[in-house]
Amino acid sequence: MSVQKPSLPKGTRDFGPVQMARRNYILNTIKETFSLFGFQQIETPAMENLSTLTGKYGDEGDQLLFKILNSGDFLKNVEPSDLEKGTSAMLPKVSEKGLRYDLTVPFARYVVMNRNDITFPFKRYQIQPVWRADRPQRGRYREFYQCDADVVGTDSLVCELEILLMIKRVFSKLGITDYSIKINNRKILTGLSEVIGEKGREGELCVAIDKLDKIGWEKVQEELNQRGFGERSIELLSPIITLKADNHKKLDFLKGFLSSSETGLKGLQEIQEVIQLLETFGETQDHVDFDVVLARGLTYYTGAIFEVKVHNVSIGSVSGGGRYDNLTGVFGLEGVSGVGFSFGVDRIYDVMEELGLFPEQHADQTKVLITYFDKSGFDYGLRILNRLRQAGIASELYPDEAKIKKQFTYADKKQIPYVLILGDNEIKEKNVSLKNLISGEQEVLSVEEMISRVC
RNA sequence: GUGGUUGUAGCUCAGCUGGUUAGAGCGCUGGUUUGUGGCACCAGAGGUCGCCGGUUCGAACCCGGUCUCCCACCCCA
């Protein structure tokens, strides 16, 4: 009988009481915000048919999917010759389900399957774990929660505005002040590639440009060079890279720069309108940063793209999203435009921890512990416990007959502020001794007095 | 997937060029106080030195493999 050492799969975590209290604090702030903006919650299964998931995230994404082995004899459809055909040929024969990789694709599936019951525009939010077979590191987990809010069935830029507003509200509530919401538009990137004479290569352009913050302009030039971008194209890009100005000045500059690209100008106009809406709504542009070189990997974004970065922390982006014109197309429903974004709770948690932003005392707290010496104290305590709970006071009775010292230590460890001591005197006089463990004061009170004291 | 790094008590870590019974702090249990926590003092429990193999008279220490952790790249929340 060997005892095995327990362990957790790579990249997964347990959450203890303190962590849960803090996570719930973040989650509740987000939920409350979504709901205030008129979003409705849905949930979808942890697992989806593999065919729903594959091909939606690019080749790399497919590799990062967790696949679920078929139940029963998963080799029953496999011929010896299949083995030689390689992994991708084998996979559909042994696995038909996978864990969801994000919440957007399951949502698209949901919309298509429920199209007749949904009233468009449909504003939904969804808070559930997703799984990625990534290699874990700081701020990167294999199981983590996403908090998505999406609107489908409208092109209105009010949706983009609301995303900005929700991000600002959540961060303000959580006490995160030093951050920026980077906003850009895919059409601007398309325009950019047209203007520099590399039409249709905005994807590659984005991948390279995206590293600007990390590796600098010099290295980005090298990478563009390696990817076969012409000297002249890179040179033309230069004024964009070095562009440092406020949002309005950037817009003005780009109107000239992108004047030959119809698509680019359209993107510019969209950004401008969003900023305009922000002003009309009566909100400042604080934290909102039009970033011409912001590029996001996901292939399906077609309009606005967002990313939120908290400054002075070692965590990547804590939120991101954008507009997609035809997300449901692959599932047979054309012409449904949507825009959405996602908060990464786990990363927000890490950020708040790093910045020391969690309020004290955020574990779920018992307010009163009832201690006693013997069976009669236990019985008396049980009745008082009932009274306390009816008064809505989080309270507990020490479950075992133990030395009073041990019961006190328990209260101390759990940071319970009040202790009731029930001995023969208290039982006889029908009162209680109430000790405040923070101040150390102790007094004898009637049950009613005690309840009003600890309320 | 590529490269690098780490692993010793519940936790954070010491442990000399390989040399007897592997240490500290914190935590834990008990006591000083059988009606009182935190603080102090005293005592005690707790380790297959990640795992497997090799070198050696002798390995926590050297070598190989493996797993794990963390970091960078890729990509992302």
PDB file of N, CA and C in Angstrom, chain A residues 151-202:
ATOM      1  N   VAL A 151     -22.233  41.886 -27.385  1.00  0.00           N
ATOM      2  CA  VAL A 151     -23.507  42.279 -27.981  1.00  0.00           C
ATOM      3  C   VAL A 151     -23.502  41.778 -29.411  1.00  0.00           C
ATOM      4  N   VAL A 152     -24.513  41.014 -29.782  1.00  0.00           N
ATOM      5  CA  VAL A 152     -24.587  40.590 -31.182  1.00  0.00           C
ATOM      6  C   VAL A 152     -25.873  41.107 -31.809  1.00  0.00           C
ATOM      7  N   GLY A 153     -25.790  41.370 -33.102  1.00  0.00           N
ATOM      8  CA  GLY A 153     -26.973  41.785 -33.837  1.00  0.00           C
ATOM      9  C   GLY A 153     -27.111  43.284 -33.962  1.00  0.00           C
ATOM     10  N   THR A 154     -26.012  43.996 -33.781  1.00  0.00           N
ATOM     11  CA  THR A 154     -26.049  45.430 -34.057  1.00  0.00           C
ATOM     12  C   THR A 154     -24.655  45.923 -34.417  1.00  0.00           C
ATOM     13  N   ASP A 155     -24.613  46.934 -35.313  1.00  0.00           N
ATOM     14  CA  ASP A 155     -23.341  47.539 -35.698  1.00  0.00           C
ATOM     15  C   ASP A 155     -23.055  48.794 -34.890  1.00  0.00           C
ATOM     16  N   SER A 156     -24.008  49.149 -34.040  1.00  0.00           N
ATOM     17  CA  SER A 156     -23.909  50.439 -33.370  1.00  0.00           C
ATOM     18  C   SER A 156     -22.624  50.576 -32.566  1.00  0.00           C
ATOM     19  N   LEU A 157     -22.020  51.735 -32.705  1.00  0.00           N
ATOM     20  CA  LEU A 157     -20.779  51.998 -31.975  1.00  0.00           C
ATOM     21  C   LEU A 157     -21.032  52.303 -30.506  1.00  0.00           C
ATOM     22  N   VAL A 158     -22.309  52.378 -30.147  1.00  0.00           N
ATOM     23  CA  VAL A 158     -22.642  52.516 -28.720  1.00  0.00           C
ATOM     24  C   VAL A 158     -22.089  51.321 -27.951  1.00  0.00           C
ATOM     25  N   CYS A 159     -22.060  50.167 -28.613  1.00  0.00           N
ATOM     26  CA  CYS A 159     -21.513  48.970 -27.972  1.00  0.00           C
ATOM     27  C   CYS A 159     -20.059  49.180 -27.600  1.00  0.00           C
ATOM     28  N   GLU A 160     -19.302  49.761 -28.522  1.00  0.00           N
ATOM     29  CA  GLU A 160     -17.897  50.043 -28.240  1.00  0.00           C
ATOM     30  C   GLU A 160     -17.784  51.025 -27.073  1.00  0.00           C
ATOM     31  N   LEU A 161     -18.653  52.024 -27.112  1.00  0.00           N
ATOM     32  CA  LEU A 161     -18.664  52.996 -26.024  1.00  0.00           C
ATOM     33  C   LEU A 161     -18.898  52.291 -24.694  1.00  0.00           C
ATOM     34  N   GLU A 162     -19.886  51.405 -24.673  1.00  0.00           N
ATOM     35  CA  GLU A 162     -20.239  50.743 -23.415  1.00  0.00           C
ATOM     36  C   GLU A 162     -19.106  49.863 -22.896  1.00  0.00           C
ATOM     37  N   ILE A 163     -18.366  49.285 -23.811  1.00  0.00           N
ATOM     38  CA  ILE A 163     -17.220  48.485 -23.379  1.00  0.00           C
ATOM     39  C   ILE A 163     -16.227  49.376 -22.633  1.00  0.00           C
ATOM     40  N   LEU A 164     -15.945  50.527 -23.207  1.00  0.00           N
ATOM     41  CA  LEU A 164     -15.044  51.458 -22.525  1.00  0.00           C
ATOM     42  C   LEU A 164     -15.594  51.835 -21.155  1.00  0.00           C
ATOM     43  N   LEU A 165     -16.891  52.101 -21.109  1.00  0.00           N
ATOM     44  CA  LEU A 165     -17.501  52.534 -19.853  1.00  0.00           C
ATOM     45  C   LEU A 165     -17.455  51.428 -18.798  1.00  0.00           C
ATOM     46  N   MET A 166     -17.707  50.192 -19.233  1.00  0.00           N
ATOM     47  CA  MET A 166     -17.705  49.087 -18.281  1.00  0.00           C
ATOM     48  C   MET A 166     -16.305  48.847 -17.725  1.00  0.00           C
ATOM     49  N   ILE A 167     -15.320  48.916 -18.592  1.00  0.00           N
ATOM     50  CA  ILE A 167     -13.944  48.730 -18.128  1.00  0.00           C
ATOM     51  C   ILE A 167     -13.594  49.819 -17.115  1.00  0.00           C
ATOM     52  N   LYS A 168     -13.944  51.050 -17.451  1.00  0.00           N
ATOM     53  CA  LYS A 168     -13.623  52.150 -16.545  1.00  0.00           C
ATOM     54  C   LYS A 168     -14.314  51.981 -15.201  1.00  0.00           C
ATOM     55  N   ARG A 169     -15.562  51.527 -15.249  1.00  0.00           N
ATOM     56  CA  ARG A 169     -16.317  51.366 -14.012  1.00  0.00           C
ATOM     57  C   ARG A 169     -15.715  50.270 -13.136  1.00  0.00           C
ATOM     58  N   VAL A 170     -15.451  49.111 -13.748  1.00  0.00           N
ATOM     59  CA  VAL A 170     -14.912  47.988 -12.968  1.00  0.00           C
ATOM     60  C   VAL A 170     -13.562  48.354 -12.338  1.00  0.00           C
ATOM     61  N   PHE A 171     -12.698  48.948 -13.115  1.00  0.00           N
ATOM     62  CA  PHE A 171     -11.371  49.274 -12.586  1.00  0.00           C
ATOM     63  C   PHE A 171     -11.452  50.333 -11.499  1.00  0.00           C
ATOM     64  N   SER A 172     -12.350  51.278 -11.706  1.00  0.00           N
ATOM     65  CA  SER A 172     -12.509  52.299 -10.689  1.00  0.00           C
ATOM     66  C   SER A 172     -13.025  51.688  -9.384  1.00  0.00           C
ATOM     67  N   LYS A 173     -14.000  50.790  -9.482  1.00  0.00           N
ATOM     68  CA  LYS A 173     -14.538  50.116  -8.292  1.00  0.00           C
ATOM     69  C   LYS A 173     -13.474  49.288  -7.573  1.00  0.00           C
ATOM     70  N   LEU A 174     -12.603  48.677  -8.371  1.00  0.00           N
ATOM     71  CA  LEU A 174     -11.592  47.810  -7.772  1.00  0.00           C
ATOM     72  C   LEU A 174     -10.387  48.595  -7.244  1.00  0.00           C
ATOM     73  N   GLY A 175     -10.371  49.877  -7.536  1.00  0.00           N
ATOM     74  CA  GLY A 175      -9.272  50.700  -7.038  1.00  0.00           C
ATOM     75  C   GLY A 175      -8.020  50.654  -7.907  1.00  0.00           C
ATOM     76  N   ILE A 176      -8.170  50.141  -9.120  1.00  0.00           N
ATOM     77  CA  ILE A 176      -7.027  50.149 -10.043  1.00  0.00           C
ATOM     78  C   ILE A 176      -7.060  51.470 -10.806  1.00  0.00           C
ATOM     79  N   THR A 177      -6.016  52.273 -10.638  1.00  0.00           N
ATOM     80  CA  THR A 177      -6.061  53.615 -11.217  1.00  0.00           C
ATOM     81  C   THR A 177      -5.043  53.809 -12.338  1.00  0.00           C
ATOM     82  N   ASP A 178      -3.949  53.070 -12.266  1.00  0.00           N
ATOM     83  CA  ASP A 178      -2.873  53.311 -13.228  1.00  0.00           C
ATOM     84  C   ASP A 178      -2.915  52.270 -14.344  1.00  0.00           C
ATOM     85  N   TYR A 179      -3.748  52.545 -15.336  1.00  0.00           N
ATOM     86  CA  TYR A 179      -3.901  51.574 -16.416  1.00  0.00           C
ATOM     87  C   TYR A 179      -4.286  52.299 -17.697  1.00  0.00           C
ATOM     88  N   SER A 180      -4.184  51.630 -18.830  1.00  0.00           N
ATOM     89  CA  SER A 180      -4.742  52.242 -20.032  1.00  0.00           C
ATOM     90  C   SER A 180      -5.533  51.236 -20.862  1.00  0.00           C
ATOM     91  N   ILE A 181      -6.619  51.747 -21.415  1.00  0.00           N
ATOM     92  CA  ILE A 181      -7.426  50.962 -22.339  1.00  0.00           C
ATOM     93  C   ILE A 181      -6.946  51.335 -23.727  1.00  0.00           C
ATOM     94  N   LYS A 182      -6.232  50.418 -24.330  1.00  0.00           N
ATOM     95  CA  LYS A 182      -5.769  50.702 -25.677  1.00  0.00           C
ATOM     96  C   LYS A 182      -6.866  50.337 -26.653  1.00  0.00           C
ATOM     97  N   ILE A 183      -7.115  51.253 -27.559  1.00  0.00           N
ATOM     98  CA  ILE A 183      -8.147  51.006 -28.552  1.00  0.00           C
ATOM     99  C   ILE A 183      -7.595  51.276 -29.943  1.00  0.00           C
ATOM    100  N   ASN A 184      -7.939  50.419 -30.848  1.00  0.00           N
ATOM    101  CA  ASN A 184      -7.535  50.619 -32.231  1.00  0.00           C
ATOM    102  C   ASN A 184      -8.637  50.025 -33.104  1.00  0.00           C
ATOM    103  N   ASN A 185      -8.422  50.018 -34.394  1.00  0.00           N
ATOM    104  CA  ASN A 185      -9.420  49.468 -35.296  1.00  0.00           C
ATOM    105  C   ASN A 185      -8.713  48.657 -36.365  1.00  0.00           C
ATOM    106  N   ARG A 186      -9.217  47.468 -36.555  1.00  0.00           N
ATOM    107  CA  ARG A 186      -8.602  46.573 -37.539  1.00  0.00           C
ATOM    108  C   ARG A 186      -8.510  47.213 -38.920  1.00  0.00           C
ATOM    109  N   LYS A 187      -9.504  48.034 -39.227  1.00  0.00           N
ATOM    110  CA  LYS A 187      -9.530  48.687 -40.552  1.00  0.00           C
ATOM    111  C   LYS A 187      -8.362  49.663 -40.706  1.00  0.00           C
ATOM    112  N   ILE A 188      -7.966  50.239 -39.593  1.00  0.00           N
ATOM    113  CA  ILE A 188      -6.819  51.151 -39.650  1.00  0.00           C
ATOM    114  C   ILE A 188      -5.555  50.368 -39.984  1.00  0.00           C
ATOM    115  N   LEU A 189      -5.450  49.180 -39.393  1.00  0.00           N
ATOM    116  CA  LEU A 189      -4.288  48.341 -39.689  1.00  0.00           C
ATOM    117  C   LEU A 189      -4.295  47.907 -41.153  1.00  0.00           C
ATOM    118  N   THR A 190      -5.489  47.608 -41.645  1.00  0.00           N
ATOM    119  CA  THR A 190      -5.613  47.265 -43.064  1.00  0.00           C
ATOM    120  C   THR A 190      -5.172  48.451 -43.925  1.00  0.00           C
ATOM    121  N   GLY A 191      -5.670  49.617 -43.553  1.00  0.00           N
ATOM    122  CA  GLY A 191      -5.307  50.832 -44.276  1.00  0.00           C
ATOM    123  C   GLY A 191      -3.814  51.062 -44.253  1.00  0.00           C
ATOM    124  N   LEU A 192      -3.231  50.822 -43.095  1.00  0.00           N
ATOM    125  CA  LEU A 192      -1.804  51.007 -42.914  1.00  0.00           C
ATOM    126  C   LEU A 192      -1.019  50.151 -43.912  1.00  0.00           C
ATOM    127  N   SER A 193      -1.429  48.891 -44.004  1.00  0.00           N
ATOM    128  CA  SER A 193      -0.704  47.994 -44.904  1.00  0.00           C
ATOM    129  C   SER A 193      -0.891  48.418 -46.363  1.00  0.00           C
ATOM    130  N   GLU A 194      -2.054  48.973 -46.672  1.00  0.00           N
ATOM    131  CA  GLU A 194      -2.284  49.467 -48.036  1.00  0.00           C
ATOM    132  C   GLU A 194      -1.373  50.648 -48.334  1.00  0.00           C
ATOM    133  N   VAL A 195      -1.342  51.572 -47.390  1.00  0.00           N
ATOM    134  CA  VAL A 195      -0.606  52.812 -47.605  1.00  0.00           C
ATOM    135  C   VAL A 195       0.894  52.571 -47.750  1.00  0.00           C
ATOM    136  N   ILE A 196       1.402  51.600 -47.030  1.00  0.00           N
ATOM    137  CA  ILE A 196       2.845  51.353 -47.148  1.00  0.00           C
ATOM    138  C   ILE A 196       3.161  50.380 -48.284  1.00  0.00           C
ATOM    139  N   GLY A 197       2.144  50.033 -49.050  1.00  0.00           N
ATOM    140  CA  GLY A 197       2.382  49.204 -50.224  1.00  0.00           C
ATOM    141  C   GLY A 197       2.530  47.724 -49.949  1.00  0.00           C
ATOM    142  N   GLU A 198       1.919  47.257 -48.871  1.00  0.00           N
ATOM    143  CA  GLU A 198       1.971  45.829 -48.551  1.00  0.00           C
ATOM    144  C   GLU A 198       0.549  45.320 -48.352  1.00  0.00           C
ATOM    145  N   LYS A 199      -0.308  45.661 -49.285  1.00  0.00           N
ATOM    146  CA  LYS A 199      -1.729  45.354 -49.154  1.00  0.00           C
ATOM    147  C   LYS A 199      -1.976  43.873 -48.833  1.00  0.00           C
ATOM    148  N   GLY A 200      -2.885  43.646 -47.904  1.00  0.00           N
ATOM    149  CA  GLY A 200      -3.269  42.281 -47.576  1.00  0.00           C
ATOM    150  C   GLY A 200      -2.342  41.585 -46.589  1.00  0.00           C
ATOM    151  N   ARG A 201      -1.315  42.303 -46.164  1.00  0.00           N
ATOM    152  CA  ARG A 201      -0.374  41.648 -45.250  1.00  0.00           C
ATOM    153  C   ARG A 201      -0.486  42.189 -43.824  1.00  0.00           C
ATOM    154  N   GLU A 202      -1.653  42.763 -43.503  1.00  0.00           N
ATOM    155  CA  GLU A 202      -1.778  43.372 -42.179  1.00  0.00           C
ATOM    156  C   GLU A 202      -1.617  42.356 -41.051  1.00  0.00           C
TER     157      GLU A 202
END
